[in-house]
Short mmCIF file of C-alpha atoms in Angstrom, two decimals:
data_model
loop_
_atom_site.label_atom_id
_atom_site.label_comp_id
_atom_site.label_asym_id
_atom_site.label_seq_id
_atom_site.Cartn_x
_atom_site.Cartn_y
_atom_site.Cartn_z
CA MET D 1 176.57 92.86 80.43
CA ALA D 2 173.00 91.61 79.89
CA SER D 3 169.77 91.64 81.85
CA VAL D 4 168.31 88.12 81.98
CA LEU D 5 164.80 87.09 82.96
CA LEU D 6 164.76 83.58 84.43
CA LEU D 7 161.14 82.51 84.85
CA TYR D 8 160.43 79.06 86.25
CA ALA D 9 157.59 76.79 87.38
CA THR D 10 158.42 74.29 90.09
CA GLY D 11 156.49 71.47 91.72
CA GLU D 12 158.46 70.28 94.74
CA GLY D 13 161.31 72.77 94.39
CA GLN D 14 163.93 71.09 92.17
CA THR D 15 163.26 73.36 89.18
CA GLU D 16 163.60 76.35 91.50
CA LYS D 17 166.91 74.93 92.74
CA VAL D 18 168.16 74.50 89.16
CA ALA D 19 167.04 78.04 88.29
CA GLY D 20 168.89 79.40 91.30
CA ARG D 21 172.05 77.53 90.31
CA ILE D 22 171.85 78.89 86.74
CA ALA D 23 171.40 82.43 88.08
CA GLY D 24 174.40 81.89 90.33
CA LEU D 25 176.47 80.88 87.30
CA LEU D 26 175.37 83.76 85.08
CA GLU D 27 175.88 86.54 87.62
CA PRO D 28 179.68 86.09 88.01
CA ARG D 29 179.91 86.56 84.23
CA GLY D 30 178.43 90.02 84.71
CA HIS D 31 174.79 89.31 83.85
CA GLU D 32 171.97 90.70 85.96
CA VAL D 33 169.46 87.90 86.55
CA THR D 34 165.86 88.43 87.65
CA LEU D 35 164.38 85.19 89.04
CA VAL D 36 160.59 84.97 88.80
CA ASP D 37 158.41 82.14 90.09
CA ALA D 38 155.62 81.61 87.54
CA ARG D 39 153.10 81.45 90.39
CA ARG D 40 153.92 85.07 91.25
CA VAL D 41 154.55 86.92 88.00
CA PRO D 42 154.31 90.68 88.59
CA ASP D 43 151.56 92.38 86.57
CA ASP D 44 154.09 94.85 85.17
CA LEU D 45 156.64 92.23 84.03
CA SER D 46 157.72 93.01 80.48
CA VAL D 47 159.91 90.61 78.51
CA GLU D 48 160.96 93.55 76.32
CA GLU D 49 162.84 95.02 79.29
CA PHE D 50 165.29 92.09 79.28
CA ASP D 51 168.16 91.32 76.92
CA ALA D 52 167.67 87.55 77.23
CA VAL D 53 165.17 85.08 78.70
CA LEU D 54 165.44 81.63 80.25
CA VAL D 55 162.30 79.61 81.01
CA GLY D 56 162.42 76.55 83.24
CA SER D 57 159.66 74.07 83.98
CA SER D 58 159.01 70.92 85.88
CA ILE D 59 156.83 68.33 84.20
CA HIS D 60 154.38 66.01 85.91
CA MET D 61 152.40 63.24 84.26
CA GLY D 62 153.63 64.41 80.85
CA THR D 63 152.35 67.98 81.28
CA HIS D 64 154.08 71.31 81.85
CA PRO D 65 152.22 73.71 84.15
CA GLU D 66 149.62 75.81 82.34
CA ARG D 67 151.13 79.02 83.69
CA ILE D 68 154.39 78.30 81.80
CA ARG D 69 152.60 77.31 78.60
CA GLU D 70 150.44 80.44 78.77
CA PHE D 71 153.41 82.71 79.47
CA VAL D 72 155.32 81.37 76.47
CA ARG D 73 152.31 81.53 74.14
CA THR D 74 151.58 85.11 75.23
CA GLU D 75 155.22 86.26 75.02
CA ARG D 76 156.28 84.22 71.97
CA GLU D 77 157.06 87.25 69.79
CA ALA D 78 159.06 88.98 72.51
CA LEU D 79 160.96 85.75 73.21
CA ALA D 80 161.82 85.44 69.51
CA GLY D 81 163.40 88.89 69.59
CA ARG D 82 166.16 88.03 72.05
CA PRO D 83 168.39 85.10 73.04
CA SER D 84 166.24 82.55 74.84
CA ALA D 85 166.46 79.08 76.29
CA PHE D 86 164.21 76.48 77.89
CA PHE D 87 165.08 73.83 80.43
CA GLN D 88 162.92 71.05 81.79
CA VAL D 89 163.32 69.11 85.03
CA CYS D 90 161.77 65.66 85.17
CA LEU D 91 162.16 62.24 86.72
CA SER D 92 162.20 60.42 83.36
CA ALA D 93 165.60 61.96 82.63
CA ALA D 94 167.02 60.08 85.64
CA SER D 95 166.18 56.69 84.15
CA GLU D 96 168.79 54.39 82.65
CA ASP D 97 166.15 53.25 80.14
CA PRO D 98 166.77 54.95 76.77
CA GLU D 99 163.03 54.95 76.03
CA ARG D 100 162.22 56.89 79.21
CA ARG D 101 165.03 59.36 78.52
CA ALA D 102 163.71 59.82 74.97
CA GLU D 103 160.29 60.41 76.49
CA ALA D 104 161.75 63.32 78.49
CA ASP D 105 163.19 64.82 75.28
CA ARG D 106 159.81 64.38 73.55
CA TYR D 107 158.14 66.46 76.26
CA VAL D 108 160.38 69.37 75.24
CA GLU D 109 159.59 68.84 71.54
CA GLU D 110 155.86 68.79 72.33
CA PHE D 111 156.16 71.96 74.42
CA VAL D 112 157.94 73.76 71.57
CA ALA D 113 155.36 72.57 69.04
CA GLU D 114 152.41 73.51 71.27
CA THR D 115 153.67 76.99 72.12
CA GLY D 116 155.25 77.87 68.78
CA TRP D 117 158.37 79.14 70.57
CA ARG D 118 161.78 78.21 69.18
CA PRO D 119 164.28 78.72 72.01
CA ASP D 120 167.94 78.99 71.01
CA ARG D 121 168.96 76.38 73.58
CA THR D 122 167.11 73.59 75.37
CA ALA D 123 168.09 71.18 78.11
CA VAL D 124 166.54 68.33 80.06
CA PHE D 125 167.72 67.72 83.62
CA ALA D 126 166.86 64.88 85.92
CA GLY D 127 164.84 65.99 88.92
CA ALA D 128 164.44 64.68 92.43
CA LEU D 129 162.18 62.52 94.55
CA ARG D 130 161.09 64.33 97.68
CA TYR D 131 159.37 61.51 99.57
CA SER D 132 159.67 63.50 102.81
CA ARG D 133 157.43 66.23 101.35
CA TYR D 134 154.73 64.01 99.85
CA GLY D 135 151.45 63.10 101.47
CA PHE D 136 150.41 59.46 101.69
CA LEU D 137 148.75 59.23 98.26
CA LYS D 138 151.42 61.14 96.37
CA ARG D 139 154.16 59.14 98.10
CA ALA D 140 152.51 55.89 96.97
CA MET D 141 152.09 57.17 93.41
CA MET D 142 155.68 58.46 93.21
CA LYS D 143 156.99 55.18 94.64
CA ARG D 144 155.24 53.33 91.81
CA ILE D 145 156.60 55.74 89.19
CA ALA D 146 160.09 55.58 90.71
CA ALA D 147 160.05 51.79 90.63
CA GLU D 148 159.97 52.00 86.84
CA ALA D 149 162.11 55.12 86.38
CA THR D 150 164.93 54.81 88.90
CA GLY D 151 164.25 51.89 91.22
CA ASP D 152 164.55 54.19 94.24
CA THR D 153 161.53 53.18 96.30
CA ASP D 154 162.81 53.67 99.86
CA THR D 155 160.31 56.31 100.98
CA GLY D 156 162.33 56.94 104.13
CA ARG D 157 164.71 59.22 102.24
CA ASP D 158 164.83 61.76 99.40
CA TYR D 159 166.77 61.37 96.14
CA GLU D 160 168.34 64.02 93.92
CA TYR D 161 169.32 63.05 90.36
CA THR D 162 170.23 66.43 88.84
CA ASP D 163 173.56 66.42 87.01
CA TRP D 164 174.97 69.74 88.23
CA ASP D 165 177.84 69.59 85.72
CA ALA D 166 175.24 69.47 82.93
CA VAL D 167 173.48 72.47 84.49
CA GLU D 168 176.80 74.34 84.47
CA ARG D 169 177.42 73.46 80.81
CA PHE D 170 173.94 74.66 79.87
CA ALA D 171 174.38 77.94 81.77
CA ALA D 172 177.77 78.49 80.12
CA ALA D 173 176.35 77.78 76.65
CA PHE D 174 173.52 80.23 77.29
CA ALA D 175 175.93 82.88 78.59
CA ASP D 176 178.08 82.37 75.47
CA LEU D 177 174.99 82.88 73.31
CA VAL D 178 173.98 86.05 75.14
CA GLU D 179 177.50 87.43 74.94
CA ALA D 180 177.72 86.61 71.22
CA GLU D 181 174.44 88.44 70.61
CA SER D 182 175.87 91.48 72.37
CA GLY D 183 178.98 91.37 70.21
CA ASP D 184 181.24 89.33 72.48
CA PRO D 185 182.96 86.32 70.86
CA GLY D 186 182.30 82.72 71.81
CA ARG D 187 178.95 81.64 70.36
CA GLY D 188 178.84 78.00 69.37
CA ASP D 189 177.56 76.88 65.98
CA GLU D 190 174.92 74.43 67.20
CA PRO D 191 171.36 75.77 67.14
CA ARG D 192 170.30 73.74 70.18
CA LEU D 193 171.96 72.21 73.17
CA ILE D 194 170.12 69.28 74.72
CA VAL D 195 171.93 68.18 77.84
#
């Protein structure tokens, strides 16, 4: 069907896990997915060689990694010429507080405004706390942040908040979009999907 570039930037690995799950959902529908870690983008990578593009990013302290912002700014025209989507993984999306969840959505809006890219679909997924992987200082900082966001401050264990059903819905909506662009039926009418 379609060749899909799925480029992601991950901090502790949850964005990579989400990207892998999305790839695993697109491939059974006949799409060929190329997963690329933004830290290791091949020099010869060309967005024009793909039928569709997904970009995923973690966010820390309100900022997306520069390598993702730079990629999107550089490739904005190529991204506009094909079906594209953006997903963000962040701890704020795990909060029960509507203000913190709205903050997570605002990060996506700010990313779109800063880069000038208008993806066809966007989604925000809750991330994870990986206390077992943090050093002393980061563990203390994340415990403080988690106290406000989720209340999960037991540093003796890790927490995963990602709603995998939401990830599946997002992947299906993106696959529908790609298939509609290639002439297959099934594209939804909504211009954006925020999960």
